[in-house]
CSV table of C-alpha atoms and ligand atoms in Angstrom, one decimal:
chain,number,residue,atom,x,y,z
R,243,UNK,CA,-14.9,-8.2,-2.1
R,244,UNK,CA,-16.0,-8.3,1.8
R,245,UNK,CA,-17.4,-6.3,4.0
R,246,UNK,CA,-15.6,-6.9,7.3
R,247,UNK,CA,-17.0,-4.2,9.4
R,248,UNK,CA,-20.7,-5.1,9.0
R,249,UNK,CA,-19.8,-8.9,10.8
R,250,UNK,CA,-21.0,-7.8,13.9
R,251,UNK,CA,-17.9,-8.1,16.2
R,252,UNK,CA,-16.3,-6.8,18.3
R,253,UNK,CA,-13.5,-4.3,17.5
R,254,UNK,CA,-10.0,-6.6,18.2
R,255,UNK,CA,-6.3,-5.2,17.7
R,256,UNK,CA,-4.3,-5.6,14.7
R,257,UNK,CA,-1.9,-8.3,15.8
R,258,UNK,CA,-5.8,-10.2,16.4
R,259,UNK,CA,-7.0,-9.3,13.0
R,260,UNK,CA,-3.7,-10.1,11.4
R,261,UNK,CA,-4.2,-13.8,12.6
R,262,UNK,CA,-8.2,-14.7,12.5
R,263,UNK,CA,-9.8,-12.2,10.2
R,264,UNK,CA,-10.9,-14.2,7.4
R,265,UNK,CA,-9.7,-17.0,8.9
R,266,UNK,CA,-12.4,-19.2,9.7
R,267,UNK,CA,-12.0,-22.9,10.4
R,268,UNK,CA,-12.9,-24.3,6.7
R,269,UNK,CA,-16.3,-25.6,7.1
R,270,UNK,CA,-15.9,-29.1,5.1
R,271,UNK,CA,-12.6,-30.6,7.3
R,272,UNK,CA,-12.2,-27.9,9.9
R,273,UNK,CA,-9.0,-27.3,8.6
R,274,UNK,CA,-7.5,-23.9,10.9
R,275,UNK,CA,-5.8,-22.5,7.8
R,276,UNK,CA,-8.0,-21.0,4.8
R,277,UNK,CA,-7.7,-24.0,1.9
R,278,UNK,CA,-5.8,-23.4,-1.5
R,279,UNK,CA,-9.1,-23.3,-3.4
R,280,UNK,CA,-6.8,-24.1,-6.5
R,281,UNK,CA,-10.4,-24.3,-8.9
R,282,UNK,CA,-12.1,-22.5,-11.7
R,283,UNK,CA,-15.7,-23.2,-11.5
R,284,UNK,CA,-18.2,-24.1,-8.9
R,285,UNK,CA,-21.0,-27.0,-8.9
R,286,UNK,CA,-24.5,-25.5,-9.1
R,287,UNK,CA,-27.0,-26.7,-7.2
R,288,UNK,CA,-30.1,-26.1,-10.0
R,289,UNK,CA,-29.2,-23.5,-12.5
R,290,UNK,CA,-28.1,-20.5,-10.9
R,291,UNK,CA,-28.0,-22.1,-7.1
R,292,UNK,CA,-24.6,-20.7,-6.3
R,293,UNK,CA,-22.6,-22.1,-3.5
R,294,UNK,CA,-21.8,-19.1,-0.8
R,295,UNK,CA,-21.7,-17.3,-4.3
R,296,UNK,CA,-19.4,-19.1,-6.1
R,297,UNK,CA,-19.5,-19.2,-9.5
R,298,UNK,CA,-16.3,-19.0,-11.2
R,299,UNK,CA,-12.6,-17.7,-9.9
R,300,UNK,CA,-12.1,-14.6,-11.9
R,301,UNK,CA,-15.4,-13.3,-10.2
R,302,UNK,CA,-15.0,-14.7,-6.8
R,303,UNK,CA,-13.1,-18.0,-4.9
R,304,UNK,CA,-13.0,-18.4,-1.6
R,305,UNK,CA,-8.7,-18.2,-0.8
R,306,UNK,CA,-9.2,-14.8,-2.5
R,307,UNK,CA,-12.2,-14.2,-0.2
R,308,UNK,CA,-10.3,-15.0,2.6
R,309,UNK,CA,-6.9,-12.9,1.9
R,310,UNK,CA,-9.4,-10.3,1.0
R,311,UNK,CA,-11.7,-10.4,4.4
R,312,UNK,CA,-8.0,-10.0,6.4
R,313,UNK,CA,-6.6,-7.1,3.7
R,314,UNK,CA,-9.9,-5.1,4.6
R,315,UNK,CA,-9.7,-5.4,8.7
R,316,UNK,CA,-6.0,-4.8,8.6
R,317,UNK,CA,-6.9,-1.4,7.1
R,318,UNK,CA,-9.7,-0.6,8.8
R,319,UNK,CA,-11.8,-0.6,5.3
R,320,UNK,CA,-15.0,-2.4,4.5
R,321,UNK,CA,-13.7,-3.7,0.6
R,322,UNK,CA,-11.4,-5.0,-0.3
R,323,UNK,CA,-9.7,-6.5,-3.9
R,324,UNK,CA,-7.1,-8.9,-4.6
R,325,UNK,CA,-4.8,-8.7,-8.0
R,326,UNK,CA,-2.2,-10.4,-9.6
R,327,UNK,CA,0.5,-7.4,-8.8
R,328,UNK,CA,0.3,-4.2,-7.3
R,329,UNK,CA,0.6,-2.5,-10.9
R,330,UNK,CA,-2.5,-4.8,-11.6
R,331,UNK,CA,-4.6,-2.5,-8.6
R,332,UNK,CA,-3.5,0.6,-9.4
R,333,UNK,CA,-4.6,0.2,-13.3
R,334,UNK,CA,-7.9,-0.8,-12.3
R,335,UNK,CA,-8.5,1.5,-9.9
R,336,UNK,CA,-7.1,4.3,-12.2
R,337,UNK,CA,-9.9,2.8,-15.4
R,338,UNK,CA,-12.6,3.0,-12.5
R,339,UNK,CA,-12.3,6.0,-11.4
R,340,UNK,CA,-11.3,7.8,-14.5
R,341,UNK,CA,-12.5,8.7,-18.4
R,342,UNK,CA,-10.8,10.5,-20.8
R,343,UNK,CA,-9.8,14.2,-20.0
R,344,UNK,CA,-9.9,13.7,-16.0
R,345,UNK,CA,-6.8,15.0,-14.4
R,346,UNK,CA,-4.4,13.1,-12.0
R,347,UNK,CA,-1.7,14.6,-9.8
R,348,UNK,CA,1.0,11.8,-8.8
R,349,UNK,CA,3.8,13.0,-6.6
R,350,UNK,CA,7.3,14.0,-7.7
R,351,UNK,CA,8.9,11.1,-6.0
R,352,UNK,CA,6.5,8.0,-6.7
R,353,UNK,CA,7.1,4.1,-7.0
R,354,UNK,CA,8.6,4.0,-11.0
R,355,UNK,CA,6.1,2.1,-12.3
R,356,UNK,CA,3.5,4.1,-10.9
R,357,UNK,CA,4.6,7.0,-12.8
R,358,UNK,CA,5.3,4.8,-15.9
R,359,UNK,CA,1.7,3.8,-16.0
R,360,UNK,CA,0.6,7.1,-15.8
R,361,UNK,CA,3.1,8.5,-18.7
R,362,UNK,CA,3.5,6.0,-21.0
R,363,UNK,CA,-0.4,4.3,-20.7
R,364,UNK,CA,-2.9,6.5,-19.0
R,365,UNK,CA,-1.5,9.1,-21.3
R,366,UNK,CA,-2.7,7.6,-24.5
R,367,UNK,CA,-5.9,6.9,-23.5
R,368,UNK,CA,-6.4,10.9,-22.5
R,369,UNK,CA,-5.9,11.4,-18.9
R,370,UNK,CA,-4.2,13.8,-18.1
R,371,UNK,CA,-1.5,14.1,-15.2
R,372,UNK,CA,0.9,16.4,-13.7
R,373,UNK,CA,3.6,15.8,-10.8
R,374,UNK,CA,3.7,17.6,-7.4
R,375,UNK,CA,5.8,17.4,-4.3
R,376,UNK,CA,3.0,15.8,-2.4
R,377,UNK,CA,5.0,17.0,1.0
R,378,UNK,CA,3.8,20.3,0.4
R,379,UNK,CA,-0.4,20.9,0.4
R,380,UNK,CA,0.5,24.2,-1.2
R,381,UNK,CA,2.8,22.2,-4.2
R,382,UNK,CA,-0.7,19.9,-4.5
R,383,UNK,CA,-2.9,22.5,-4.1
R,384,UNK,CA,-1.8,24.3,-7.4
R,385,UNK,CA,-1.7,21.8,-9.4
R,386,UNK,CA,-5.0,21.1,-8.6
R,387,UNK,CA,-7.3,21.5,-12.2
R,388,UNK,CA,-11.3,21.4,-12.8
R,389,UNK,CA,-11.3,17.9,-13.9
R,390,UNK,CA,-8.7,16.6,-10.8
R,391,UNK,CA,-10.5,13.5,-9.9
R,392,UNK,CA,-7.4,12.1,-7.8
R,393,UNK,CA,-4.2,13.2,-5.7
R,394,UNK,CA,-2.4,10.3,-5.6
R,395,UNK,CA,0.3,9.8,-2.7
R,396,UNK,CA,2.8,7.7,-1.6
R,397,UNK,CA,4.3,8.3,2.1
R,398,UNK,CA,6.8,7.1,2.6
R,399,UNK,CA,7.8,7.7,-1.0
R,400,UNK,CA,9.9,6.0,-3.0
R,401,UNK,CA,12.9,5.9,-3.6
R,402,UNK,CA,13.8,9.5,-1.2
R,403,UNK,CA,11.4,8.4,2.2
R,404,UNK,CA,9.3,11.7,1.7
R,405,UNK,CA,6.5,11.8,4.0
R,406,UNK,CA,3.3,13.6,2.8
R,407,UNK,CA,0.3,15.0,5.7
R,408,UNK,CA,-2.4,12.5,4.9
R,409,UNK,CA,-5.1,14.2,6.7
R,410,UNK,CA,-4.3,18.1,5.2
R,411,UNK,CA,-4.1,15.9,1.9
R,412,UNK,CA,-7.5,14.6,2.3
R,413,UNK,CA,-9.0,17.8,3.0
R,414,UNK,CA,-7.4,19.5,0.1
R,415,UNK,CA,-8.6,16.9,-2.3
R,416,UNK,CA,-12.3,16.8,-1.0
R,417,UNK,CA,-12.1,20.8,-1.4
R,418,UNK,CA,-11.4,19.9,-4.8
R,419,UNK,CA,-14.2,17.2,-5.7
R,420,UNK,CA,-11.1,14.5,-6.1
R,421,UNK,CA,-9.7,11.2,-4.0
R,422,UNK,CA,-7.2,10.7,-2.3
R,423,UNK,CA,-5.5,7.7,-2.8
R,424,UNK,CA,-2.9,6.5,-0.9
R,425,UNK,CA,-0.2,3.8,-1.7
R,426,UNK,CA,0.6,2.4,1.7
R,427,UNK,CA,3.1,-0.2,0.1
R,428,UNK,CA,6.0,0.9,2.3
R,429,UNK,CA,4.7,1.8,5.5
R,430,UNK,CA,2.1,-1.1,5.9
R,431,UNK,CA,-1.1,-0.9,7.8
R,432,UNK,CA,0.5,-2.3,10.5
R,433,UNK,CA,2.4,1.6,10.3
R,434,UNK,CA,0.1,3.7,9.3
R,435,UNK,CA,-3.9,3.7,8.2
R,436,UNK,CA,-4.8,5.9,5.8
R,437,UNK,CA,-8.7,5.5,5.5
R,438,UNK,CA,-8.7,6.6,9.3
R,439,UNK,CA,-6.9,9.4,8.3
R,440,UNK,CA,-9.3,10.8,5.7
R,441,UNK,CA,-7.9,8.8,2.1
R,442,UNK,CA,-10.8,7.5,0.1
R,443,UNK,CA,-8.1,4.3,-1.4
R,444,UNK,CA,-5.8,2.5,-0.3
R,445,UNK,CA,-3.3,1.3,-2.6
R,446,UNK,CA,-1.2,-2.1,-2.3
R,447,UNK,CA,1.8,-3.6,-3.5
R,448,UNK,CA,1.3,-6.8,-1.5
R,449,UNK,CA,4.4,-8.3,-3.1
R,450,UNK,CA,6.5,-6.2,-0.3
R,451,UNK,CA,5.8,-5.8,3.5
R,452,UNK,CA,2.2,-8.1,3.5
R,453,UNK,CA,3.4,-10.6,1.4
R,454,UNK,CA,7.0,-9.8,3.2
R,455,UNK,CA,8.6,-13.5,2.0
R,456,UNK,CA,9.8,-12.2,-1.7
R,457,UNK,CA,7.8,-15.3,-2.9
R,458,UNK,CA,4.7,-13.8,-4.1
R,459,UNK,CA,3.8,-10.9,-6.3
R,460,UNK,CA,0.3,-9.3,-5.6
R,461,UNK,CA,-1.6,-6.5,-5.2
R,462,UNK,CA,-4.7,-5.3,-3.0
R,463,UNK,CA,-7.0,-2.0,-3.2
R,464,UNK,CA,-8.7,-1.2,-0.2
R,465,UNK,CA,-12.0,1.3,0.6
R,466,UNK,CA,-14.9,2.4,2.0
R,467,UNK,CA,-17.9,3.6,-0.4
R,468,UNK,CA,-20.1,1.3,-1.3
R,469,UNK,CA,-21.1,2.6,-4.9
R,470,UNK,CA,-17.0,2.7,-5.6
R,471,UNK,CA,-16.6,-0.6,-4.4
R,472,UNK,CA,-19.3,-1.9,-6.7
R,473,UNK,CA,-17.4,0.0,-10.0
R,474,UNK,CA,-14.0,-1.9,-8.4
R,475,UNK,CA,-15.4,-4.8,-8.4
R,476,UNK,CA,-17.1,-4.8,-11.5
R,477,UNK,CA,-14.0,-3.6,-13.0
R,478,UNK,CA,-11.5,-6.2,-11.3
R,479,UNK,CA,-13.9,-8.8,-13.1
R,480,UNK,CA,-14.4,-7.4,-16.0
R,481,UNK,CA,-10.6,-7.2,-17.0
R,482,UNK,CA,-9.8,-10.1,-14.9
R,483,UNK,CA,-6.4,-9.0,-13.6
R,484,UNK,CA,-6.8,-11.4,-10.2
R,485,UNK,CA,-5.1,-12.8,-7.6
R,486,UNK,CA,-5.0,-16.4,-8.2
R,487,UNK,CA,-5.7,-19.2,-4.9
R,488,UNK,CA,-1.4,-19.9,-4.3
R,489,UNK,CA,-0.7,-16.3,-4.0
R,490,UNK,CA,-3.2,-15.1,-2.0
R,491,UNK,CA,-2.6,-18.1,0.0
R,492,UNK,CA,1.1,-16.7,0.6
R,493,UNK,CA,0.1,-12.9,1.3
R,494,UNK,CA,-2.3,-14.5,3.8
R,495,UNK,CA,0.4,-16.6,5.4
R,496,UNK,CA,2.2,-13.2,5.2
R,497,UNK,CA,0.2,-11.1,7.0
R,498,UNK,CA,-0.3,-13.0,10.2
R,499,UNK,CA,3.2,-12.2,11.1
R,500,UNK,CA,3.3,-8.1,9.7
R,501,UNK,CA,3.1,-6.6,13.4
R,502,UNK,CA,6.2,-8.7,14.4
R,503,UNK,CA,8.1,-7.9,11.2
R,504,UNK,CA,7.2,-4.3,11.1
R,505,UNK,CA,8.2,-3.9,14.3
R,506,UNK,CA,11.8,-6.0,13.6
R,507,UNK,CA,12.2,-4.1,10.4
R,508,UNK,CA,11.6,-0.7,11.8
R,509,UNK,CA,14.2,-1.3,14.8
R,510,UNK,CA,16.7,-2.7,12.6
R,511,UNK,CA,16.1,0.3,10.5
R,512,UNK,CA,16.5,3.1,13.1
R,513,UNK,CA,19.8,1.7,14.2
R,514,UNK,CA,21.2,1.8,10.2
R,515,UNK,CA,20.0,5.1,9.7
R,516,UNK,CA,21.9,6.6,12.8
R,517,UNK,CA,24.9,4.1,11.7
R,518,UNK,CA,24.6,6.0,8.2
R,519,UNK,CA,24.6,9.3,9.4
R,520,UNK,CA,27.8,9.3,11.1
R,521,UNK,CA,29.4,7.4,9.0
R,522,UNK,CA,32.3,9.5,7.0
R,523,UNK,CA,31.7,8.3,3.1
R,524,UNK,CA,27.8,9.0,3.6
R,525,UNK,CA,26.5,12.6,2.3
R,526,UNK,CA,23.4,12.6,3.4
R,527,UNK,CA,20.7,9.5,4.7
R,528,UNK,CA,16.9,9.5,4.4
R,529,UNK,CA,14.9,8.0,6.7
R,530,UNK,CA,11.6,9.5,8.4
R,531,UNK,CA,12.7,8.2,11.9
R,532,UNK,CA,15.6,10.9,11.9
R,533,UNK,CA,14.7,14.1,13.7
R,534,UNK,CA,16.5,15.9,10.7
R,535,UNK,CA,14.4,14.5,8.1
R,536,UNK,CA,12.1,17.1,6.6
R,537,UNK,CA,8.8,15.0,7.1
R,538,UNK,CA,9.7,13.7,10.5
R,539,UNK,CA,6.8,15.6,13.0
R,540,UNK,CA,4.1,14.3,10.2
R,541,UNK,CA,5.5,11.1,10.1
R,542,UNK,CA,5.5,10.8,14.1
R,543,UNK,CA,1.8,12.0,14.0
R,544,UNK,CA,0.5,9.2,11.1
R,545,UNK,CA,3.2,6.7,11.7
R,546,UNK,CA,3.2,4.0,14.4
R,547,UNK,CA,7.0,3.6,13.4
R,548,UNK,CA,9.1,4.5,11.0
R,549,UNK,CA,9.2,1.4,8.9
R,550,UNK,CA,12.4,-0.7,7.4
R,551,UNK,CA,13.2,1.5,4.2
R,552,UNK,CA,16.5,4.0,4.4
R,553,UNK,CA,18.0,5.8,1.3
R,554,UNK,CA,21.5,7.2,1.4
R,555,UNK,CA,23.7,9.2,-0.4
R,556,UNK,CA,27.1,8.2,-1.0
R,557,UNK,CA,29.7,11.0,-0.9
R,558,UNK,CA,32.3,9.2,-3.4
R,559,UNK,CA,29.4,10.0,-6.1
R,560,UNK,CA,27.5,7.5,-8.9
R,561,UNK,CA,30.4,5.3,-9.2
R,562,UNK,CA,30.8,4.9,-6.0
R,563,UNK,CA,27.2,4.2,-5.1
R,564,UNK,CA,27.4,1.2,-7.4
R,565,UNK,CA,30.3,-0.3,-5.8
R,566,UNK,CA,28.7,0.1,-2.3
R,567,UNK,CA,25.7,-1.9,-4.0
R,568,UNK,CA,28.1,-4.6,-5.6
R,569,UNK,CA,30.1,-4.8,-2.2
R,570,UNK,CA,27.9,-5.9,0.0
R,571,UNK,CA,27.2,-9.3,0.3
R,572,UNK,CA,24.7,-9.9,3.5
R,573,UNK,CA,22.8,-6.9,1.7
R,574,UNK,CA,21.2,-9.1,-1.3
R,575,UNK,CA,21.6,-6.6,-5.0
R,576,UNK,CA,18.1,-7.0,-5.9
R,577,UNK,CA,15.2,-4.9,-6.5
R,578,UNK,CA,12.1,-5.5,-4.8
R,579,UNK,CA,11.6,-4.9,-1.1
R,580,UNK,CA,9.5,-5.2,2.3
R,581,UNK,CA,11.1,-9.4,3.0
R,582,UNK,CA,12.8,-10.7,5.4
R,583,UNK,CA,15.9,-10.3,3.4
R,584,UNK,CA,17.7,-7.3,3.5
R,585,UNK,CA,18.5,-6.1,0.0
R,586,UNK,CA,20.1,-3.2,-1.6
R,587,UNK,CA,20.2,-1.0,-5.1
R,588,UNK,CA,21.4,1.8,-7.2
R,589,UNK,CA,17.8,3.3,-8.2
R,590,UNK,CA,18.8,5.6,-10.7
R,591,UNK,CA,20.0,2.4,-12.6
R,592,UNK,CA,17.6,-0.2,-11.4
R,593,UNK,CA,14.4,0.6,-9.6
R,594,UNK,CA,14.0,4.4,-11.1
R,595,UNK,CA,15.8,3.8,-14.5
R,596,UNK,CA,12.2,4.4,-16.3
R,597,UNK,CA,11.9,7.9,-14.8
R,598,UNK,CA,15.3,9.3,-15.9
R,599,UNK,CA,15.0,12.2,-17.6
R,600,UNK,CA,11.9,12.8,-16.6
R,601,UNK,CA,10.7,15.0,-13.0
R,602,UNK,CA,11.1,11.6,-11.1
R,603,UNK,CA,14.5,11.6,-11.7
R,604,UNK,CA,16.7,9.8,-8.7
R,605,UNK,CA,19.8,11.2,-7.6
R,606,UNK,CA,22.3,9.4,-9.6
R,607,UNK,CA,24.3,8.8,-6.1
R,608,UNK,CA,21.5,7.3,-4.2
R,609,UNK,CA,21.6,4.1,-2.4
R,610,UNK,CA,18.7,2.5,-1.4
R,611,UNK,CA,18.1,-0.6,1.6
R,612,UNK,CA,15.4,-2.4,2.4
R,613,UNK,CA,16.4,-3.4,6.2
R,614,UNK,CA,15.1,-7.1,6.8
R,615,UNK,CA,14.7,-8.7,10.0
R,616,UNK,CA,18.4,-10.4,10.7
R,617,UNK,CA,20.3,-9.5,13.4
R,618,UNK,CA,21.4,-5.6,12.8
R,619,UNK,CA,24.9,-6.3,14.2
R,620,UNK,CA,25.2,-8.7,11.3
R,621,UNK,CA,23.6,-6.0,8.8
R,622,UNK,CA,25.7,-2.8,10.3
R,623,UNK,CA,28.9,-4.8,9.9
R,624,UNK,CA,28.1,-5.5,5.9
R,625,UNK,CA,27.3,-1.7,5.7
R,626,UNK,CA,30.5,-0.8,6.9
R,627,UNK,CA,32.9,-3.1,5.0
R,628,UNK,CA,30.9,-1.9,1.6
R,629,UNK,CA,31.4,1.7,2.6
R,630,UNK,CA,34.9,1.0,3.5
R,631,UNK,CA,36.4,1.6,-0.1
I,818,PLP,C1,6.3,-2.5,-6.0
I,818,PLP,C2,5.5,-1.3,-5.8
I,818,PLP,C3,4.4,-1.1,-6.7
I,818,PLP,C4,4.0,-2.1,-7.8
I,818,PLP,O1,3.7,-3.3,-7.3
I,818,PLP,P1,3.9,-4.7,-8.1
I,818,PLP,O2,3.4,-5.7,-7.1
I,818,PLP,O3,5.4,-4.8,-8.4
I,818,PLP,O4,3.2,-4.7,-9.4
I,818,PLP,C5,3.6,0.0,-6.4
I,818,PLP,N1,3.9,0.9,-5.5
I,818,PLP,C6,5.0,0.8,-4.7
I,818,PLP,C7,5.3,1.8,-3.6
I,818,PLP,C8,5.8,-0.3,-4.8
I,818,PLP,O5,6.9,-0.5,-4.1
């Protein structure tokens, strides 16, 4: 846990922060990169005389400390918590800040194993849920119950790019007595900041744009109360889901470069989603950057850019979706997203496979990209020979 905004300096950009927040020069060598503390336990100076307040990893070690420091000032937060996966976060957040017979409402569209941990796991232990299309406030607002003690978003959604209003969001829950959490996996904070914009967590799936290498699974909760933060981190230690030294090592290494990528992954993205739209065997493309897409205005006003994810539909239908995925070769099949790589999948049979059937069901047509950073001639040209059937 850190508290970055009571350091005493100055206010610097992103692209600053990115780089030297957390950073400092280790103290023993000097060494300009944060060490890979790969250790357990701690020496103690006389029983109880802790080192910088190190005593052992699960609780505290100082690569996590440091990935942690630069996860907090890249959202504008003053905690913030490393885990072993993004699934990791969100299941302590959700034992944190809930007990049995609290209510949830999780969007219509969220990340599959979001709603899987929520169905099949929150659900036996009594809390309750119910799904919403979180682009509406209205949709939220009435399934809104007593005991709501979260509205949980993700914008840009996942799999179908929807984009939900973060601030009216915020407002509504307050209203309510909940929080609003906020799973910022796909736009980044390099994108978009949600604490800024009223959300009382951020949630992170640090395996994608942060760690942005697909070497590295992680996760990260970010947020500003203090009594919260304290339940978090008693919480992260108490069931021990952490990130260990070597990953948080390579999320930090990620992050240094985000502004750059984001910016690369949002241009390349742009030009595949106009590509996409006027191409013949496409029925329809999702991506918040397009002045047709529903969410477009709210995006423009939360969103730096538009970010480097783009759903399509492919007019041949399901069969024809799956050979567009198996076709294209600089496009890597894979699931995952947010690295340098560009990759491609069918969700309904991959990603979203858990939620068929259920009201997260994916369009069995769908066609999802995660645009990396090569050069978008090079990506535009593998689009259009796997279309070309
Ligand atoms: C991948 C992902 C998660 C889960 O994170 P893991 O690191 O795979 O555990 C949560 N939310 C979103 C939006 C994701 O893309």
């Amino acid at each position: 846990m850190s508290d970055q905004r009571d350091s005493g300096q100055t206010p610097q950009s992103f692209e600053t922060l990115a780089i030297h927040a957390g950073q400092t020069a280790d103290p023993a060598t000097g060494a300009v990169v944060p060490p890979i503390y790969q250790v357990s336990t701690y020496k103690q100076d006389g029983v109880g005389g802790l080192r910088g307040g190190y005593e052992y990893s699960r609780s505290a070690n100082p690569t996590r400390t440091a990935l942690e420091q630069n996860l907090a000032a890249l959202e504008g937060g003053r905690n913030a918590f490393a885990f072993a996966s993004g699934m990791a976060a969100e299941d302590c957040l959700l034992r944190t800040l809930l007990v049995p017979g609290d209510h949830v409402v999780i969007p219509n569209d969220a990340y599959g194993g979001t709603f899987r941990l929520f169905a099949r796991v929150a659900e036996r232990w009594g809390v309750e849920w119910s799904v919403a299309d979180t682009s509406d406030p209205a949709a939220v607002r009435a399934a809104l119950r007593d005991r709501t003690k979260a509205v949980w978003v993700e914008t840009p959604s996942n799999p179908l790019l929807g984009i939900s209003d973060i601030t009216a969001l915020a407002q509504l829950a307050h209203g309510a007595g909940a929080r609003l959490v906020v799973d910022n996996t796909f736009a980044s904070p390099y994108l978009q900041q949600p604490l800024a914009l009223g959300a009382d967590v951020v949630v992170h799936s640090t395996t994608k744009y942060m760690g942005g290498h697909s070497d590295v699974v992680g996760g990260a909760l970010v947020l500003d109360e203090a009594e919260l933060a304290a339940e978090v981190a008693f919480h992260q230690n108490a069931m021990g889901a952490v990130a260990g030294p070597f990953d948080s090592w390579l999320v930090m290494r990620g992050t240094k470069t985000l502004a750059v990528r984001m910016e690369r992954h949002s241009a390349n993205a742009s030009r595949v989603a106009e590509m996409l739209q006027a191409h013949p065997e496409v029925a329809q493309v999702y991506y918040p950057g397009l002045p047709s897409h529903p969410g477009h205005e709210t995006a423009a006003k939360q969103m730096r850019a538009f970010g480097g994810m783009v759903s399509f539909r492919v007019a041949g239908g399901e069969e024809a979706a799956v050979r567009v995925c198996e076709r294209a070769r600089l496009f890597t099949l894979g699931e995952s997203l947010g690295g340098v790589e560009s990759l491609i999948e069918h969700p309904a049979r991959m990603t979203h496979a858990s939620a068929a059937g259920s009201a997260l069901e994916v369009p069995a047509d769908l066609v999802r990209l995660s645009v990396g950073i090569e050069s978008v001639e090079d990506l535009l040209a593998d689009l259009r020979q796997a279309l070309s059937q």
